[in-house]
GROMACS .gro file of C-alpha atoms in nm:
model
  327
    1UNK     CA    1  11.352   7.312  10.425
    2UNK     CA    2  11.644   7.116  10.624
    3UNK     CA    3  11.958   7.343  10.687
    4UNK     CA    4  12.162   7.010  10.748
    5UNK     CA    5  12.070   6.848  10.414
    6UNK     CA    6  12.301   7.024  10.155
    7UNK     CA    7  12.304   6.721   9.926
    8UNK     CA    8  11.913   6.723   9.902
    9UNK     CA    9  11.894   7.097   9.828
   10UNK     CA   10  11.832   7.173  10.207
   11UNK     CA   11  11.476   6.999  10.184
   12UNK     CA   12  11.298   6.756  10.391
   13UNK     CA   13  11.289   6.846  10.758
   14UNK     CA   14  10.981   7.080  10.772
   15UNK     CA   15  11.190   7.384  10.870
   16UNK     CA   16  11.066   7.733  10.748
   17UNK     CA   17  11.322   7.999  10.633
   18UNK     CA   18  11.201   8.324  10.488
   19UNK     CA   19  11.364   8.644  10.372
   20UNK     CA   20  11.142   8.921  10.218
   21UNK     CA   21  11.241   9.259  10.096
   22UNK     CA   22  10.995   9.515   9.962
   23UNK     CA   23  11.065   9.863   9.844
   24UNK     CA   24  10.825  10.131   9.713
   25UNK     CA   25  10.738  10.495   9.742
   26UNK     CA   26  10.494  10.456  10.019
   27UNK     CA   27  10.624  10.167  10.207
   28UNK     CA   28  10.934   9.950  10.230
   29UNK     CA   29  11.011   9.655  10.459
   30UNK     CA   30  11.262   9.384  10.545
   31UNK     CA   31  11.153   9.060  10.704
   32UNK     CA   32  11.350   8.747  10.802
   33UNK     CA   33  11.193   8.454  10.992
   34UNK     CA   34  11.298   8.087  11.084
   35UNK     CA   35  11.095   7.802  11.246
   36UNK     CA   36  11.231   7.480  11.366
   37UNK     CA   37  10.913   7.238  11.379
   38UNK     CA   38  11.038   6.966  11.618
   39UNK     CA   39  11.302   7.094  11.865
   40UNK     CA   40  11.506   6.810  12.019
   41UNK     CA   41  11.290   6.557  11.814
   42UNK     CA   42  10.987   6.669  12.019
   43UNK     CA   43  10.650   6.812  11.942
   44UNK     CA   44  10.757   7.161  11.996
   45UNK     CA   45  10.809   7.425  11.729
   46UNK     CA   46  11.043   7.727  11.803
   47UNK     CA   47  11.106   8.024  11.591
   48UNK     CA   48  11.206   8.389  11.551
   49UNK     CA   49  11.154   8.685  11.325
   50UNK     CA   50  11.318   9.013  11.263
   51UNK     CA   51  11.163   9.300  11.077
   52UNK     CA   52  11.177   9.654  10.978
   53UNK     CA   53  10.871   9.834  10.831
   54UNK     CA   54  10.830  10.177  10.720
   55UNK     CA   55  10.467  10.271  10.633
   56UNK     CA   56  10.360  10.586  10.475
   57UNK     CA   57  10.049  10.454  10.307
   58UNK     CA   58   9.810  10.506  10.616
   59UNK     CA   59   9.815  10.898  10.576
   60UNK     CA   60   9.968  11.172  10.362
   61UNK     CA   61  10.030  11.346  10.706
   62UNK     CA   62  10.271  11.099  10.873
   63UNK     CA   63  10.461  10.773  10.845
   64UNK     CA   64  10.538  10.509  11.098
   65UNK     CA   65  10.866  10.299  11.134
   66UNK     CA   66  10.851   9.975  11.317
   67UNK     CA   67  11.181   9.790  11.396
   68UNK     CA   68  11.161   9.469  11.602
   69UNK     CA   69  11.261   9.103  11.683
   70UNK     CA   70  11.028   8.829  11.819
   71UNK     CA   71  11.070   8.466  11.954
   72UNK     CA   72  10.800   8.215  12.006
   73UNK     CA   73  10.747   7.842  12.096
   74UNK     CA   74  10.421   7.665  12.003
   75UNK     CA   75  10.297   7.301  12.032
   76UNK     CA   76   9.996   7.101  12.015
   77UNK     CA   77   9.843   7.057  12.356
   78UNK     CA   78   9.590   6.779  12.270
   79UNK     CA   79   9.364   6.678  11.971
   80UNK     CA   80   9.299   7.011  11.763
   81UNK     CA   81   9.417   7.261  12.019
   82UNK     CA   82   9.742   7.434  11.987
   83UNK     CA   83   9.921   7.670  12.226
   84UNK     CA   84  10.172   7.950  12.156
   85UNK     CA   85  10.390   8.163  12.381
   86UNK     CA   86  10.598   8.453  12.253
   87UNK     CA   87  10.802   8.755  12.334
   88UNK     CA   88  10.833   9.065  12.113
   89UNK     CA   89  11.032   9.385  12.159
   90UNK     CA   90  11.002   9.658  11.891
   91UNK     CA   91  11.095  10.043  11.849
   92UNK     CA   92  10.812  10.259  11.708
   93UNK     CA   93  10.890  10.597  11.543
   94UNK     CA   94  10.639  10.858  11.396
   95UNK     CA   95  10.816  11.073  11.134
   96UNK     CA   96  10.716  11.314  10.832
   97UNK     CA   97  10.453  11.469  11.037
   98UNK     CA   98  10.281  11.760  10.849
   99UNK     CA   99  10.071  12.048  10.998
  100UNK     CA  100   9.764  11.884  10.907
  101UNK     CA  101   9.840  11.578  11.119
  102UNK     CA  102   9.588  11.473  11.405
  103UNK     CA  103   9.691  11.584  11.728
  104UNK     CA  104   9.755  11.213  11.857
  105UNK     CA  105  10.026  11.186  11.572
  106UNK     CA  106  10.183  11.512  11.658
  107UNK     CA  107  10.200  11.413  12.024
  108UNK     CA  108  10.363  11.081  11.961
  109UNK     CA  109  10.610  11.258  11.716
  110UNK     CA  110  10.700  11.507  11.978
  111UNK     CA  111  10.756  11.228  12.246
  112UNK     CA  112  11.003  11.047  12.021
  113UNK     CA  113  11.054  10.676  11.967
  114UNK     CA  114  10.894  10.423  12.178
  115UNK     CA  115  11.002  10.085  12.293
  116UNK     CA  116  10.738   9.827  12.328
  117UNK     CA  117  10.822   9.505  12.516
  118UNK     CA  118  10.544   9.253  12.541
  119UNK     CA  119  10.469   8.873  12.600
  120UNK     CA  120  10.186   8.693  12.438
  121UNK     CA  121   9.997   8.375  12.480
  122UNK     CA  122   9.732   8.219  12.254
  123UNK     CA  123   9.518   7.901  12.217
  124UNK     CA  124   9.394   7.785  11.880
  125UNK     CA  125   9.120   7.527  11.812
  126UNK     CA  126   9.101   7.435  11.433
  127UNK     CA  127   8.895   7.167  11.278
  128UNK     CA  128   8.859   7.304  10.924
  129UNK     CA  129   8.870   7.039  10.653
  130UNK     CA  130   9.083   7.258  10.425
  131UNK     CA  131   9.276   7.593  10.476
  132UNK     CA  132   9.216   7.767  10.137
  133UNK     CA  133   8.863   7.673  10.057
  134UNK     CA  134   8.709   7.530  10.376
  135UNK     CA  135   8.368   7.369  10.346
  136UNK     CA  136   8.319   7.264  10.703
  137UNK     CA  137   8.475   7.286  11.044
  138UNK     CA  138   8.561   7.581  11.276
  139UNK     CA  139   8.862   7.779  11.409
  140UNK     CA  140   8.869   7.964  11.742
  141UNK     CA  141   9.173   8.144  11.859
  142UNK     CA  142   9.213   8.348  12.184
  143UNK     CA  143   9.523   8.584  12.233
  144UNK     CA  144   9.642   8.770  12.530
  145UNK     CA  145   9.921   9.029  12.493
  146UNK     CA  146  10.073   9.210  12.795
  147UNK     CA  147  10.303   9.510  12.748
  148UNK     CA  148  10.508   9.692  13.009
  149UNK     CA  149  10.425   9.574  13.379
  150UNK     CA  150  10.773   9.472  13.457
  151UNK     CA  151  10.863   9.382  13.103
  152UNK     CA  152  11.032   9.711  13.033
  153UNK     CA  153  10.945   9.947  12.735
  154UNK     CA  154  10.745  10.274  12.731
  155UNK     CA  155  10.393  10.143  12.675
  156UNK     CA  156  10.174   9.942  12.922
  157UNK     CA  157   9.859   9.766  12.816
  158UNK     CA  158   9.679   9.423  12.805
  159UNK     CA  159   9.525   9.351  12.471
  160UNK     CA  160   9.274   9.061  12.435
  161UNK     CA  161   9.140   8.937  12.124
  162UNK     CA  162   8.891   8.653  12.030
  163UNK     CA  163   8.866   8.525  11.670
  164UNK     CA  164   8.618   8.265  11.561
  165UNK     CA  165   8.505   8.109  11.237
  166UNK     CA  166   8.255   7.832  11.124
  167UNK     CA  167   8.190   7.690  10.785
  168UNK     CA  168   7.890   7.500  10.650
  169UNK     CA  169   7.860   7.301  10.336
  170UNK     CA  170   7.498   7.396  10.219
  171UNK     CA  171   7.497   7.196   9.916
  172UNK     CA  172   7.756   6.943   9.754
  173UNK     CA  173   7.639   7.091   9.422
  174UNK     CA  174   7.950   7.323   9.320
  175UNK     CA  175   8.059   7.311   9.691
  176UNK     CA  176   7.831   7.579   9.795
  177UNK     CA  177   7.961   7.698  10.132
  178UNK     CA  178   7.858   7.960  10.396
  179UNK     CA  179   8.130   8.083  10.627
  180UNK     CA  180   8.060   8.295  10.933
  181UNK     CA  181   8.344   8.486  11.106
  182UNK     CA  182   8.330   8.696  11.434
  183UNK     CA  183   8.593   8.875  11.617
  184UNK     CA  184   8.611   9.104  11.921
  185UNK     CA  185   8.904   9.293  12.093
  186UNK     CA  186   8.965   9.527  12.365
  187UNK     CA  187   9.263   9.721  12.536
  188UNK     CA  188   9.263   9.765  12.905
  189UNK     CA  189   9.522   9.860  13.161
  190UNK     CA  190   9.657  10.165  12.974
  191UNK     CA  191   9.478  10.436  13.175
  192UNK     CA  192   9.285  10.507  12.856
  193UNK     CA  193   9.590  10.626  12.660
  194UNK     CA  194   9.782  10.432  12.411
  195UNK     CA  195   9.969  10.528  12.090
  196UNK     CA  196   9.747  10.537  11.790
  197UNK     CA  197   9.953  10.273  11.614
  198UNK     CA  198   9.863  10.007  11.880
  199UNK     CA  199   9.485  10.056  11.866
  200UNK     CA  200   9.227   9.869  11.682
  201UNK     CA  201   9.137   9.949  11.330
  202UNK     CA  202   8.881   9.808  11.073
  203UNK     CA  203   8.852   9.871  10.690
  204UNK     CA  204   8.997   9.742  10.398
  205UNK     CA  205   9.055   9.402  10.209
  206UNK     CA  206   9.078   9.169  10.524
  207UNK     CA  207   8.764   9.284  10.709
  208UNK     CA  208   8.525   9.574  10.627
  209UNK     CA  209   8.551   9.551  10.237
  210UNK     CA  210   8.312   9.831  10.157
  211UNK     CA  211   8.526  10.089  10.331
  212UNK     CA  212   8.889  10.241  10.280
  213UNK     CA  213   9.184  10.115  10.477
  214UNK     CA  214   9.128  10.152  10.852
  215UNK     CA  215   8.840  10.400  10.777
  216UNK     CA  216   8.561  10.222  11.019
  217UNK     CA  217   8.472  10.360  11.348
  218UNK     CA  218   8.260  10.581  11.576
  219UNK     CA  219   8.266  10.953  11.529
  220UNK     CA  220   8.498  11.006  11.804
  221UNK     CA  221   8.763  10.776  11.669
  222UNK     CA  222   8.825  11.032  11.389
  223UNK     CA  223   9.035  11.351  11.408
  224UNK     CA  224   8.840  11.630  11.242
  225UNK     CA  225   9.032  11.930  11.348
  226UNK     CA  226   9.193  11.988  11.018
  227UNK     CA  227   8.892  11.991  10.786
  228UNK     CA  228   8.946  11.604  10.711
  229UNK     CA  229   8.835  11.304  10.876
  230UNK     CA  230   9.143  11.094  10.980
  231UNK     CA  231   9.083  10.767  11.173
  232UNK     CA  232   9.275  10.715  11.488
  233UNK     CA  233   9.145  10.385  11.593
  234UNK     CA  234   8.977  10.265  11.919
  235UNK     CA  235   9.028  10.067  12.235
  236UNK     CA  236   8.745   9.819  12.150
  237UNK     CA  237   8.637   9.660  11.836
  238UNK     CA  238   8.389   9.400  11.702
  239UNK     CA  239   8.345   9.248  11.366
  240UNK     CA  240   8.116   8.981  11.193
  241UNK     CA  241   8.102   8.864  10.844
  242UNK     CA  242   7.904   8.610  10.649
  243UNK     CA  243   8.022   8.484  10.302
  244UNK     CA  244   7.874   8.262  10.057
  245UNK     CA  245   8.098   8.077   9.806
  246UNK     CA  246   8.025   7.877   9.520
  247UNK     CA  247   8.284   7.658   9.309
  248UNK     CA  248   8.318   7.751   8.934
  249UNK     CA  249   8.639   7.537   8.886
  250UNK     CA  250   8.891   7.361   9.095
  251UNK     CA  251   9.093   7.681   9.163
  252UNK     CA  252   8.807   7.942   9.126
  253UNK     CA  253   8.521   8.040   9.358
  254UNK     CA  254   8.259   8.311   9.327
  255UNK     CA  255   8.166   8.483   9.660
  256UNK     CA  256   7.893   8.715   9.796
  257UNK     CA  257   7.952   8.879  10.152
  258UNK     CA  258   7.817   9.093  10.414
  259UNK     CA  259   8.036   9.277  10.676
  260UNK     CA  260   7.942   9.444  10.998
  261UNK     CA  261   8.190   9.615  11.251
  262UNK     CA  262   8.241   9.858  11.529
  263UNK     CA  263   8.535  10.044  11.638
  264UNK     CA  264   8.489  10.254  11.965
  265UNK     CA  265   8.730  10.483  12.136
  266UNK     CA  266   8.680  10.381  12.501
  267UNK     CA  267   8.792  10.070  12.689
  268UNK     CA  268   8.509   9.781  12.702
  269UNK     CA  269   8.261   9.983  12.501
  270UNK     CA  270   8.084   9.751  12.269
  271UNK     CA  271   7.808   9.977  12.180
  272UNK     CA  272   7.653   9.923  11.826
  273UNK     CA  273   7.501  10.261  11.793
  274UNK     CA  274   7.768  10.377  11.532
  275UNK     CA  275   7.820  10.038  11.372
  276UNK     CA  276   7.927  10.023  11.005
  277UNK     CA  277   7.834   9.757  10.758
  278UNK     CA  278   7.870   9.669  10.377
  279UNK     CA  279   7.807   9.411  10.110
  280UNK     CA  280   7.961   9.293   9.805
  281UNK     CA  281   8.070   9.039   9.543
  282UNK     CA  282   8.419   8.881   9.472
  283UNK     CA  283   8.627   8.612   9.355
  284UNK     CA  284   8.870   8.361   9.503
  285UNK     CA  285   9.143   8.238   9.283
  286UNK     CA  286   9.412   7.967   9.384
  287UNK     CA  287   9.746   8.059   9.253
  288UNK     CA  288  10.065   7.876   9.340
  289UNK     CA  289   9.906   7.756   9.659
  290UNK     CA  290   9.787   8.090   9.782
  291UNK     CA  291   9.434   8.239   9.750
  292UNK     CA  292   9.406   8.566   9.559
  293UNK     CA  293   9.101   8.755   9.673
  294UNK     CA  294   8.922   9.009   9.450
  295UNK     CA  295   8.629   9.198   9.617
  296UNK     CA  296   8.405   9.472   9.537
  297UNK     CA  297   8.245   9.615   9.847
  298UNK     CA  298   7.941   9.868   9.890
  299UNK     CA  299   7.902  10.062  10.218
  300UNK     CA  300   7.566  10.016  10.389
  301UNK     CA  301   7.572  10.183  10.725
  302UNK     CA  302   7.831  10.475  10.752
  303UNK     CA  303   7.942  10.704  11.021
  304UNK     CA  304   7.764  11.042  11.048
  305UNK     CA  305   7.861  11.362  11.207
  306UNK     CA  306   7.638  11.418  11.520
  307UNK     CA  307   7.542  11.774  11.435
  308UNK     CA  308   7.542  11.806  11.060
  309UNK     CA  309   7.463  11.444  10.976
  310UNK     CA  310   7.725  11.442  10.701
  311UNK     CA  311   7.882  11.115  10.596
  312UNK     CA  312   8.240  11.060  10.769
  313UNK     CA  313   8.350  10.749  10.593
  314UNK     CA  314   8.141  10.695  10.287
  315UNK     CA  315   8.325  10.674   9.987
  316UNK     CA  316   8.133  10.461   9.756
  317UNK     CA  317   8.233  10.134   9.607
  318UNK     CA  318   8.565   9.988   9.705
  319UNK     CA  319   8.787   9.735   9.494
  320UNK     CA  320   9.009   9.518   9.712
  321UNK     CA  321   9.298   9.298   9.597
  322UNK     CA  322   9.470   9.078   9.844
  323UNK     CA  323   9.625   8.735   9.905
  324UNK     CA  324   9.573   8.493  10.177
  325UNK     CA  325   9.282   8.356  10.369
  326UNK     CA  326   9.062   8.528  10.649
  327UNK     CA  327   9.287   8.372  10.914
   0.00000   0.00000   0.00000
């Protein structure tokens, strides 16, 4: 995109312009973003995004509305390392709370809308040979996000997250590849209390594929007071995944995978005593430059109630449909 090149149909300068509108019965959203890749003809990209997201799909007992704006700058520091600095301010509201909603949700609704003002900094190292179907290389990213603490807003925390990935070509025949991914994150500086929508979650198409959306965690990350097990997230998480893929056609890969993850309620708690895991099979189809992912996941290790031993998050096989890559 090039906003100054009307004769060439606004193409050619590498700018990114996006407008997205989604309307549905359980969710609706508006998003607009723009990026200039070379500010003042320098190796410095700057951009902004504006969004409004209404999400009612996480639970039948409440909905969350997020409205915000963010600005950022990023540049290549040297070689394969890129740095990014950003500022984000957003307003969060919890609505449509039913009598069966978890206490954490009811407390947030009673407190009213919150404003979260945060700055973030990240470093990314990327040597993958290809983004959609990598066969070798690695990617490592470290992100620190600081909210409150002189930045204004109603919420204070430091969120740290490390994401890594490594790919190995085990055989050139049909491009047989093994990818290994690891992630860890923790939230500190909040005094042990943070809104449920800012906590870490696992479960669903982009991580623990044998479990329902957000439905992975230790027993004390669930609200069980209303006869149902509703996930409320945690302050610490860890995730590991190994995936084998084999090329069937230029735009098609078959996959077999194993996922392992923890979500713990307390800060800096990386205990694996209540870890969850799953395995499964899937397909990767390249459509219009984007990867469509189809996965069938089966739970292995599930969360048990400490007294009865009943399963908290076992729901049988899960079918996941999504677009995009693991990063």
